[in-house]
C-alpha cells in the first residue's frame, strides 16, 4: 500500500520488493491512493496487479474515504499479508485492517520525531503500532521513536541500494544534490554554502534535482546570491538515478532523514559524497574520511568548508570515491531482500500457504 508511485525512496523500495516477491512466485498487488493518470516512476513487474483507489484528498473526510476504499479492496482481494509504508499510511492501514484475517507489517520510512504531526496522530499511532505483526525501521536509531510496548516487534531492514551501471566518468566538475524541494532537504543551506565558496572555484557548478513546494523560494534565493547559471534547479531526472551520469560530487544537505536512498546510490556509483550527520541514516552509511565526508547538521559554514576542501583536493576526492562502492555494498539487494524474506516468513508462519506451482499462492501487498 502506497500513496503514489512517484520518484520517492519508499516508492523505489516498494518496486524492488514487488519485483523480488514476484520472482519468488507470490501473487502481488500494489495498492495506491493516487489515480490512473498519475505518473509511475519505478517499473513494476507485469505480473503485479496495480490497484489505484483515486482518493488522494487529505483532511478528515479524505482519510475516511481512504480507509473505506482500502478496507473494501482488502476484503475483495483477501491478502495474507499487507505491508504499509510511511507514518500516516500506517495509521490508515491499522484502522482499515481491523477485524480482517490478515497479517500486517508497518514500515516507517522517515524520522517520526521531525514529522510535525498533530499530537492526536501520535497518540493514535502508539495504539495502532501495537496491532502490527511487525514494524520495519531502516536504521537502529529510529527505534528510539517508538514506545516500549512495541520494541519487541521492530525489525531493522535498510533500503536496498542497486548500483547505477551507466555511470560514466564525469569531467565537468558538477555537484549534485537530489530530493524533494522542501525544508527537510536543507537545500537553502546548501545554496548558501556553495555561494560562499563558489568565487574560489569558478569551474564548479551545483545541480539540485527534484521538485516540490520550495522551488520558487529556492530560485529566488539563487538569484539573491547571484548564482544564476552556477546553481541550477534541474527538476526530476527522466530516469531513476539519471542524475548520476552528470555528477562529480554528491551532497546530502538534509536536516533529517529516515534512510537516504540517494546517498546510497551516490556511494554505489563511486561518487565522492558529503552528507550532513543528521538523524537518521548518513552515519550508518558513511565512515567520515574513509568513504565520504560528514558535516554537522544546520551548519552552512561547515558545509561550505567541506565543499571548499573537497573541490580543492582531487586526490582526496579520488580516495573517497574509490572506497564508496564498498560502503554501499552492505545494502546490496541480495542482502536486504534476504532480511525481508526472513521477516515475511516469520510473520506469516501461522498462515503459511503453498506457492503458485502447488495451490493458492501467498499474496503480499505492499502499501504506503
CSV table of C-alpha atoms in Angstrom, one decimal:
chain,number,residue,atom,x,y,z
A,1,UNK,CA,0.0,0.0,0.0
A,2,UNK,CA,1.5,3.4,-1.0
A,3,UNK,CA,0.1,6.9,-1.5
A,4,UNK,CA,1.5,7.1,-5.1
A,5,UNK,CA,4.3,5.7,-7.3
A,6,UNK,CA,6.4,8.8,-7.9
A,7,UNK,CA,10.1,9.3,-7.5
A,8,UNK,CA,10.4,8.9,-3.7
A,9,UNK,CA,12.6,6.4,-1.8
A,10,UNK,CA,9.7,4.5,-0.4
A,11,UNK,CA,8.2,4.0,-3.9
A,12,UNK,CA,11.5,2.6,-5.1
A,13,UNK,CA,11.7,0.1,-2.2
A,14,UNK,CA,8.1,-1.0,-3.0
A,15,UNK,CA,9.0,-1.6,-6.6
A,16,UNK,CA,12.1,-3.6,-5.6
A,17,UNK,CA,10.2,-5.6,-3.0
A,18,UNK,CA,7.4,-6.3,-5.5
A,19,UNK,CA,9.9,-7.5,-8.1
A,20,UNK,CA,11.6,-9.7,-5.6
A,21,UNK,CA,8.4,-11.3,-4.3
A,22,UNK,CA,7.1,-11.8,-7.9
A,23,UNK,CA,10.3,-13.7,-8.8
A,24,UNK,CA,9.6,-16.0,-5.9
A,25,UNK,CA,6.1,-16.8,-7.2
A,26,UNK,CA,4.0,-14.8,-4.9
A,27,UNK,CA,0.8,-13.0,-6.1
A,28,UNK,CA,1.5,-9.3,-5.6
A,29,UNK,CA,-0.9,-6.4,-5.6
A,30,UNK,CA,0.3,-2.8,-5.1
A,31,UNK,CA,-2.4,-0.6,-3.7
A,32,UNK,CA,-2.1,3.2,-4.1
A,33,UNK,CA,-4.3,6.2,-3.2
A,34,UNK,CA,-3.5,8.0,-6.5
A,35,UNK,CA,-5.3,7.9,-9.8
A,36,UNK,CA,-4.7,6.2,-13.1
A,37,UNK,CA,-3.2,9.3,-14.7
A,38,UNK,CA,-0.6,9.9,-12.0
A,39,UNK,CA,3.0,9.0,-13.1
A,40,UNK,CA,4.7,5.7,-12.2
A,41,UNK,CA,8.4,6.4,-11.8
A,42,UNK,CA,9.7,3.0,-10.9
A,43,UNK,CA,8.9,0.0,-13.0
A,44,UNK,CA,6.7,-2.8,-11.7
A,45,UNK,CA,6.7,-6.4,-13.0
A,46,UNK,CA,3.9,-7.2,-15.5
A,47,UNK,CA,2.6,-9.8,-13.0
A,48,UNK,CA,1.9,-7.2,-10.3
A,49,UNK,CA,-1.7,-6.1,-10.0
A,50,UNK,CA,-1.9,-2.3,-9.5
A,51,UNK,CA,-5.0,-1.1,-7.7
A,52,UNK,CA,-5.3,2.7,-7.7
A,53,UNK,CA,-8.0,3.9,-5.3
A,54,UNK,CA,-8.2,7.5,-6.6
A,55,UNK,CA,-8.5,9.1,-3.2
A,56,UNK,CA,-5.6,11.4,-2.7
A,57,UNK,CA,-7.5,14.2,-1.0
A,58,UNK,CA,-6.5,14.7,2.6
A,59,UNK,CA,-8.3,16.0,5.7
A,60,UNK,CA,-10.7,14.1,7.8
A,61,UNK,CA,-13.2,13.2,5.1
A,62,UNK,CA,-10.4,12.3,2.7
A,63,UNK,CA,-8.9,9.9,5.2
A,64,UNK,CA,-12.2,8.4,6.0
A,65,UNK,CA,-12.6,7.7,2.3
A,66,UNK,CA,-9.1,6.2,2.1
A,67,UNK,CA,-9.8,3.9,5.0
A,68,UNK,CA,-13.1,2.8,3.4
A,69,UNK,CA,-11.6,2.2,0.0
A,70,UNK,CA,-8.6,0.4,1.4
A,71,UNK,CA,-10.8,-1.8,3.6
A,72,UNK,CA,-13.1,-2.6,0.7
A,73,UNK,CA,-10.1,-3.6,-1.5
A,74,UNK,CA,-8.6,-5.8,1.1
A,75,UNK,CA,-11.9,-7.6,1.6
A,76,UNK,CA,-12.1,-8.1,-2.2
A,77,UNK,CA,-8.6,-9.5,-2.7
A,78,UNK,CA,-8.2,-11.2,0.7
A,79,UNK,CA,-4.4,-10.9,1.1
A,80,UNK,CA,-2.4,-12.9,3.5
A,81,UNK,CA,-0.1,-10.0,4.3
A,82,UNK,CA,-0.4,-6.2,4.0
A,83,UNK,CA,2.8,-4.1,4.0
A,84,UNK,CA,2.2,-0.4,4.6
A,85,UNK,CA,4.7,2.4,4.1
A,86,UNK,CA,5.0,5.8,5.7
A,87,UNK,CA,3.7,7.1,9.0
A,88,UNK,CA,0.2,8.4,8.2
A,89,UNK,CA,-0.5,5.4,5.9
A,90,UNK,CA,0.4,3.1,8.7
A,91,UNK,CA,-2.3,4.6,10.8
A,92,UNK,CA,-4.8,4.3,8.0
A,93,UNK,CA,-3.8,0.7,7.4
A,94,UNK,CA,-4.3,-0.1,11.1
A,95,UNK,CA,-7.9,1.1,11.0
A,96,UNK,CA,-8.7,-0.4,7.7
A,97,UNK,CA,-7.4,-3.9,8.7
A,98,UNK,CA,-9.4,-4.0,11.9
A,99,UNK,CA,-11.0,-7.5,12.2
A,100,UNK,CA,-9.7,-8.7,8.9
A,101,UNK,CA,-7.9,-12.1,8.7
A,102,UNK,CA,-4.5,-10.9,7.5
A,103,UNK,CA,-1.1,-10.1,8.8
A,104,UNK,CA,0.2,-6.5,8.8
A,105,UNK,CA,3.7,-5.1,8.6
A,106,UNK,CA,4.1,-1.3,9.1
A,107,UNK,CA,7.1,0.4,7.7
A,108,UNK,CA,8.5,3.7,9.0
A,109,UNK,CA,10.5,5.5,6.3
A,110,UNK,CA,11.4,8.8,7.9
A,111,UNK,CA,12.2,10.4,11.2
A,112,UNK,CA,9.0,10.4,13.3
A,113,UNK,CA,10.4,13.0,15.7
A,114,UNK,CA,10.6,15.6,12.9
A,115,UNK,CA,7.2,14.9,11.2
A,116,UNK,CA,5.4,17.7,12.9
A,117,UNK,CA,2.3,15.5,13.2
A,118,UNK,CA,-0.7,16.6,15.3
A,119,UNK,CA,-0.4,15.1,18.8
A,120,UNK,CA,-3.6,13.2,18.2
A,121,UNK,CA,-1.9,11.4,15.3
A,122,UNK,CA,1.0,10.4,17.6
A,123,UNK,CA,-1.4,9.1,20.2
A,124,UNK,CA,-3.3,7.1,17.7
A,125,UNK,CA,-0.1,5.7,16.2
A,126,UNK,CA,1.1,4.4,19.5
A,127,UNK,CA,-2.2,2.4,19.7
A,128,UNK,CA,-2.0,1.4,16.0
A,129,UNK,CA,1.5,0.1,16.1
A,130,UNK,CA,0.5,-2.3,18.9
A,131,UNK,CA,-1.7,-4.1,16.4
A,132,UNK,CA,1.1,-4.6,13.8
A,133,UNK,CA,2.6,-8.0,13.5
A,134,UNK,CA,5.9,-6.3,12.8
A,135,UNK,CA,7.3,-2.8,12.4
A,136,UNK,CA,10.2,-2.2,10.0
A,137,UNK,CA,12.7,0.6,10.5
A,138,UNK,CA,15.6,1.4,8.3
A,139,UNK,CA,18.2,2.1,11.0
A,140,UNK,CA,18.6,1.2,14.6
A,141,UNK,CA,18.4,4.8,15.6
A,142,UNK,CA,14.8,5.1,14.5
A,143,UNK,CA,13.7,2.5,17.0
A,144,UNK,CA,14.0,5.2,19.8
A,145,UNK,CA,11.0,6.9,18.3
A,146,UNK,CA,8.7,4.0,19.2
A,147,UNK,CA,7.1,3.3,22.6
A,148,UNK,CA,8.5,0.5,24.8
A,149,UNK,CA,5.3,-1.5,24.2
A,150,UNK,CA,6.2,-2.3,20.6
A,151,UNK,CA,10.0,-2.5,20.8
A,152,UNK,CA,10.0,-6.3,20.6
A,153,UNK,CA,8.2,-6.2,17.3
A,154,UNK,CA,10.7,-3.9,15.5
A,155,UNK,CA,13.0,-5.2,12.7
A,156,UNK,CA,15.7,-3.1,11.3
A,157,UNK,CA,16.0,-3.5,7.5
A,158,UNK,CA,17.8,-0.9,5.4
A,159,UNK,CA,16.8,0.1,1.9
A,160,UNK,CA,18.2,-2.0,-0.9
A,161,UNK,CA,20.7,0.0,-3.0
A,162,UNK,CA,21.2,-1.0,-6.6
A,163,UNK,CA,24.4,0.2,-8.2
A,164,UNK,CA,23.9,2.5,-11.2
A,165,UNK,CA,25.6,0.7,-14.1
A,166,UNK,CA,25.5,3.5,-16.6
A,167,UNK,CA,27.8,5.9,-14.6
A,168,UNK,CA,30.5,7.4,-16.8
A,169,UNK,CA,33.4,9.4,-15.6
A,170,UNK,CA,32.1,13.0,-15.4
A,171,UNK,CA,34.6,15.7,-16.1
A,172,UNK,CA,32.6,18.9,-15.8
A,173,UNK,CA,33.1,19.4,-12.0
A,174,UNK,CA,29.4,19.3,-11.2
A,175,UNK,CA,28.0,18.9,-7.8
A,176,UNK,CA,24.6,17.0,-7.5
A,177,UNK,CA,22.0,17.2,-4.8
A,178,UNK,CA,18.8,15.2,-5.1
A,179,UNK,CA,15.4,15.2,-3.3
A,180,UNK,CA,12.1,16.9,-2.8
A,181,UNK,CA,12.3,20.7,-2.8
A,182,UNK,CA,11.2,21.2,0.8
A,183,UNK,CA,12.6,22.3,4.1
A,184,UNK,CA,13.6,18.8,5.2
A,185,UNK,CA,16.3,18.5,2.5
A,186,UNK,CA,18.1,21.6,3.5
A,187,UNK,CA,18.8,22.9,0.0
A,188,UNK,CA,18.6,26.5,1.4
A,189,UNK,CA,21.6,25.8,3.5
A,190,UNK,CA,23.4,24.2,0.5
A,191,UNK,CA,22.7,27.2,-1.7
A,192,UNK,CA,24.2,29.5,1.0
A,193,UNK,CA,27.2,27.1,1.5
A,194,UNK,CA,28.0,26.8,-2.2
A,195,UNK,CA,27.5,30.5,-2.8
A,196,UNK,CA,30.1,31.3,-0.1
A,197,UNK,CA,32.9,29.3,-1.7
A,198,UNK,CA,31.9,29.5,-5.4
A,199,UNK,CA,34.1,32.5,-6.2
A,200,UNK,CA,37.1,30.5,-5.3
A,201,UNK,CA,36.1,27.6,-7.5
A,202,UNK,CA,34.8,29.2,-10.8
A,203,UNK,CA,34.9,25.9,-12.7
A,204,UNK,CA,32.4,24.2,-10.4
A,205,UNK,CA,28.6,24.3,-10.5
A,206,UNK,CA,25.7,22.9,-8.5
A,207,UNK,CA,22.7,21.0,-9.8
A,208,UNK,CA,19.7,20.4,-7.5
A,209,UNK,CA,17.5,17.6,-8.8
A,210,UNK,CA,13.9,17.3,-7.7
A,211,UNK,CA,10.6,19.1,-7.4
A,212,UNK,CA,8.5,20.4,-4.6
A,213,UNK,CA,6.8,23.3,-2.8
A,214,UNK,CA,10.0,25.3,-2.2
A,215,UNK,CA,11.0,25.6,-5.8
A,216,UNK,CA,10.1,29.3,-6.1
A,217,UNK,CA,11.8,30.2,-2.8
A,218,UNK,CA,15.0,28.4,-3.8
A,219,UNK,CA,15.0,30.0,-7.2
A,220,UNK,CA,14.7,33.4,-5.5
A,221,UNK,CA,17.5,32.6,-3.1
A,222,UNK,CA,19.7,31.6,-6.0
A,223,UNK,CA,19.0,34.9,-7.7
A,224,UNK,CA,19.7,36.9,-4.5
A,225,UNK,CA,23.0,35.1,-4.1
A,226,UNK,CA,23.9,36.0,-7.7
A,227,UNK,CA,24.3,32.3,-8.5
A,228,UNK,CA,22.0,32.0,-11.6
A,229,UNK,CA,23.9,29.8,-14.0
A,230,UNK,CA,26.1,28.4,-11.3
A,231,UNK,CA,23.3,26.8,-9.3
A,232,UNK,CA,20.6,25.1,-11.3
A,233,UNK,CA,17.2,23.6,-10.3
A,234,UNK,CA,17.1,20.6,-12.7
A,235,UNK,CA,13.7,19.1,-11.9
A,236,UNK,CA,13.2,15.3,-11.7
A,237,UNK,CA,15.6,13.2,-13.8
A,238,UNK,CA,14.0,11.4,-16.7
A,239,UNK,CA,15.2,8.0,-15.4
A,240,UNK,CA,15.7,6.8,-11.8
A,241,UNK,CA,19.3,7.6,-11.0
A,242,UNK,CA,19.8,9.5,-14.2
A,243,UNK,CA,21.4,12.5,-12.3
A,244,UNK,CA,24.4,10.3,-11.5
A,245,UNK,CA,25.8,10.5,-15.0
A,246,UNK,CA,26.4,14.2,-14.8
A,247,UNK,CA,27.8,14.3,-11.2
A,248,UNK,CA,31.4,14.5,-9.9
A,249,UNK,CA,30.5,15.2,-6.3
A,250,UNK,CA,27.3,14.5,-4.4
A,251,UNK,CA,25.9,16.4,-1.4
A,252,UNK,CA,23.2,15.4,1.0
A,253,UNK,CA,22.2,18.6,2.9
A,254,UNK,CA,19.2,17.2,4.8
A,255,UNK,CA,18.0,18.4,8.2
A,256,UNK,CA,16.7,14.9,8.9
A,257,UNK,CA,16.2,11.6,7.1
A,258,UNK,CA,15.0,8.0,7.5
A,259,UNK,CA,17.4,6.3,5.2
A,260,UNK,CA,18.6,8.5,2.3
A,261,UNK,CA,18.4,6.3,-0.8
A,262,UNK,CA,20.2,8.9,-2.9
A,263,UNK,CA,23.2,8.9,-0.7
A,264,UNK,CA,23.4,5.1,-1.1
A,265,UNK,CA,23.1,5.5,-4.9
A,266,UNK,CA,25.9,8.0,-5.0
A,267,UNK,CA,28.1,5.7,-3.0
A,268,UNK,CA,27.3,2.8,-5.2
A,269,UNK,CA,28.1,4.8,-8.3
A,270,UNK,CA,31.5,5.7,-6.9
A,271,UNK,CA,30.9,9.4,-6.3
A,272,UNK,CA,32.6,11.5,-3.7
A,273,UNK,CA,29.9,12.3,-1.1
A,274,UNK,CA,29.4,14.9,1.5
A,275,UNK,CA,26.5,14.4,3.9
A,276,UNK,CA,25.1,16.1,6.9
A,277,UNK,CA,25.3,13.9,10.0
A,278,UNK,CA,21.6,14.1,10.6
A,279,UNK,CA,19.2,11.6,12.2
A,280,UNK,CA,18.9,9.1,10.6
A,281,UNK,CA,21.0,7.2,8.1
A,282,UNK,CA,24.2,9.0,7.0
A,283,UNK,CA,26.2,7.8,9.9
A,284,UNK,CA,25.1,4.3,9.2
A,285,UNK,CA,26.2,4.6,5.5
A,286,UNK,CA,29.3,6.8,5.6
A,287,UNK,CA,32.6,6.5,7.6
A,288,UNK,CA,33.9,10.0,7.8
A,289,UNK,CA,37.2,10.5,6.0
A,290,UNK,CA,37.2,6.9,4.6
A,291,UNK,CA,34.4,6.6,2.1
A,292,UNK,CA,32.7,10.0,2.5
A,293,UNK,CA,32.6,13.3,4.4
A,294,UNK,CA,30.2,14.1,7.3
A,295,UNK,CA,29.4,17.6,8.5
A,296,UNK,CA,27.2,18.9,11.3
A,297,UNK,CA,23.5,19.5,10.5
A,298,UNK,CA,22.2,23.0,10.2
A,299,UNK,CA,25.7,24.5,9.6
A,300,UNK,CA,26.1,26.2,6.2
A,301,UNK,CA,29.5,27.3,7.4
A,302,UNK,CA,30.7,23.6,8.0
A,303,UNK,CA,29.1,22.6,4.7
A,304,UNK,CA,30.9,25.4,2.9
A,305,UNK,CA,34.2,24.2,4.5
A,306,UNK,CA,33.6,20.7,3.3
A,307,UNK,CA,32.8,21.8,-0.2
A,308,UNK,CA,35.9,24.0,-0.3
A,309,UNK,CA,38.1,21.2,0.9
A,310,UNK,CA,36.9,18.6,-1.5
A,311,UNK,CA,36.6,20.8,-4.5
A,312,UNK,CA,40.2,21.8,-3.9
A,313,UNK,CA,41.7,18.3,-3.2
A,314,UNK,CA,41.4,16.0,-6.1
A,315,UNK,CA,43.4,13.2,-4.5
A,316,UNK,CA,41.1,13.2,-1.5
A,317,UNK,CA,38.1,13.1,-3.8
A,318,UNK,CA,39.6,10.1,-5.6
A,319,UNK,CA,40.3,8.3,-2.3
A,320,UNK,CA,36.8,8.7,-1.0
A,321,UNK,CA,35.2,7.8,-4.4
A,322,UNK,CA,37.3,4.6,-4.6
A,323,UNK,CA,36.1,3.4,-1.3
A,324,UNK,CA,32.5,4.5,-1.8
A,325,UNK,CA,31.1,1.3,-3.6
A,326,UNK,CA,32.3,-1.0,-0.8
A,327,UNK,CA,30.4,1.1,1.7
A,328,UNK,CA,27.2,0.8,-0.4
A,329,UNK,CA,27.7,-3.0,-0.9
A,330,UNK,CA,26.4,-3.6,2.6
A,331,UNK,CA,23.0,-2.6,1.3
A,332,UNK,CA,23.0,-4.7,-1.9
A,333,UNK,CA,19.5,-6.0,-2.8
A,334,UNK,CA,20.5,-9.7,-2.3
A,335,UNK,CA,21.4,-9.0,1.3
A,336,UNK,CA,18.4,-6.8,2.1
A,337,UNK,CA,15.8,-9.0,0.4
A,338,UNK,CA,17.1,-11.9,2.4
A,339,UNK,CA,16.1,-10.0,5.5
A,340,UNK,CA,12.7,-9.3,4.0
A,341,UNK,CA,12.2,-13.0,3.2
A,342,UNK,CA,13.0,-13.9,6.8
A,343,UNK,CA,10.6,-11.4,8.2
A,344,UNK,CA,7.8,-12.3,5.9
A,345,UNK,CA,8.2,-16.0,6.7
A,346,UNK,CA,8.2,-15.2,10.4
A,347,UNK,CA,5.1,-13.0,10.3
A,348,UNK,CA,3.2,-15.5,8.1
A,349,UNK,CA,4.3,-18.7,9.7
A,350,UNK,CA,0.8,-19.2,11.2
A,351,UNK,CA,-0.7,-18.7,7.7
A,352,UNK,CA,1.8,-20.4,5.6
A,353,UNK,CA,0.5,-21.1,2.1
A,354,UNK,CA,1.9,-23.1,-0.8
A,355,UNK,CA,3.4,-21.3,-3.7
A,356,UNK,CA,2.0,-20.8,-7.2
A,357,UNK,CA,3.3,-24.1,-8.6
A,358,UNK,CA,1.3,-26.0,-5.9
A,359,UNK,CA,-2.0,-24.5,-4.8
A,360,UNK,CA,-3.0,-21.0,-3.9
A,361,UNK,CA,-0.1,-18.5,-3.9
A,362,UNK,CA,0.8,-16.4,-0.9
A,363,UNK,CA,-0.4,-12.8,-1.5
A,364,UNK,CA,1.8,-9.9,-0.4
A,365,UNK,CA,0.5,-6.4,-0.8
A,366,UNK,CA,3.0,-3.5,-0.4
A,367,UNK,CA,1.3,-0.3,0.6
A,368,UNK,CA,2.5,3.2,1.6
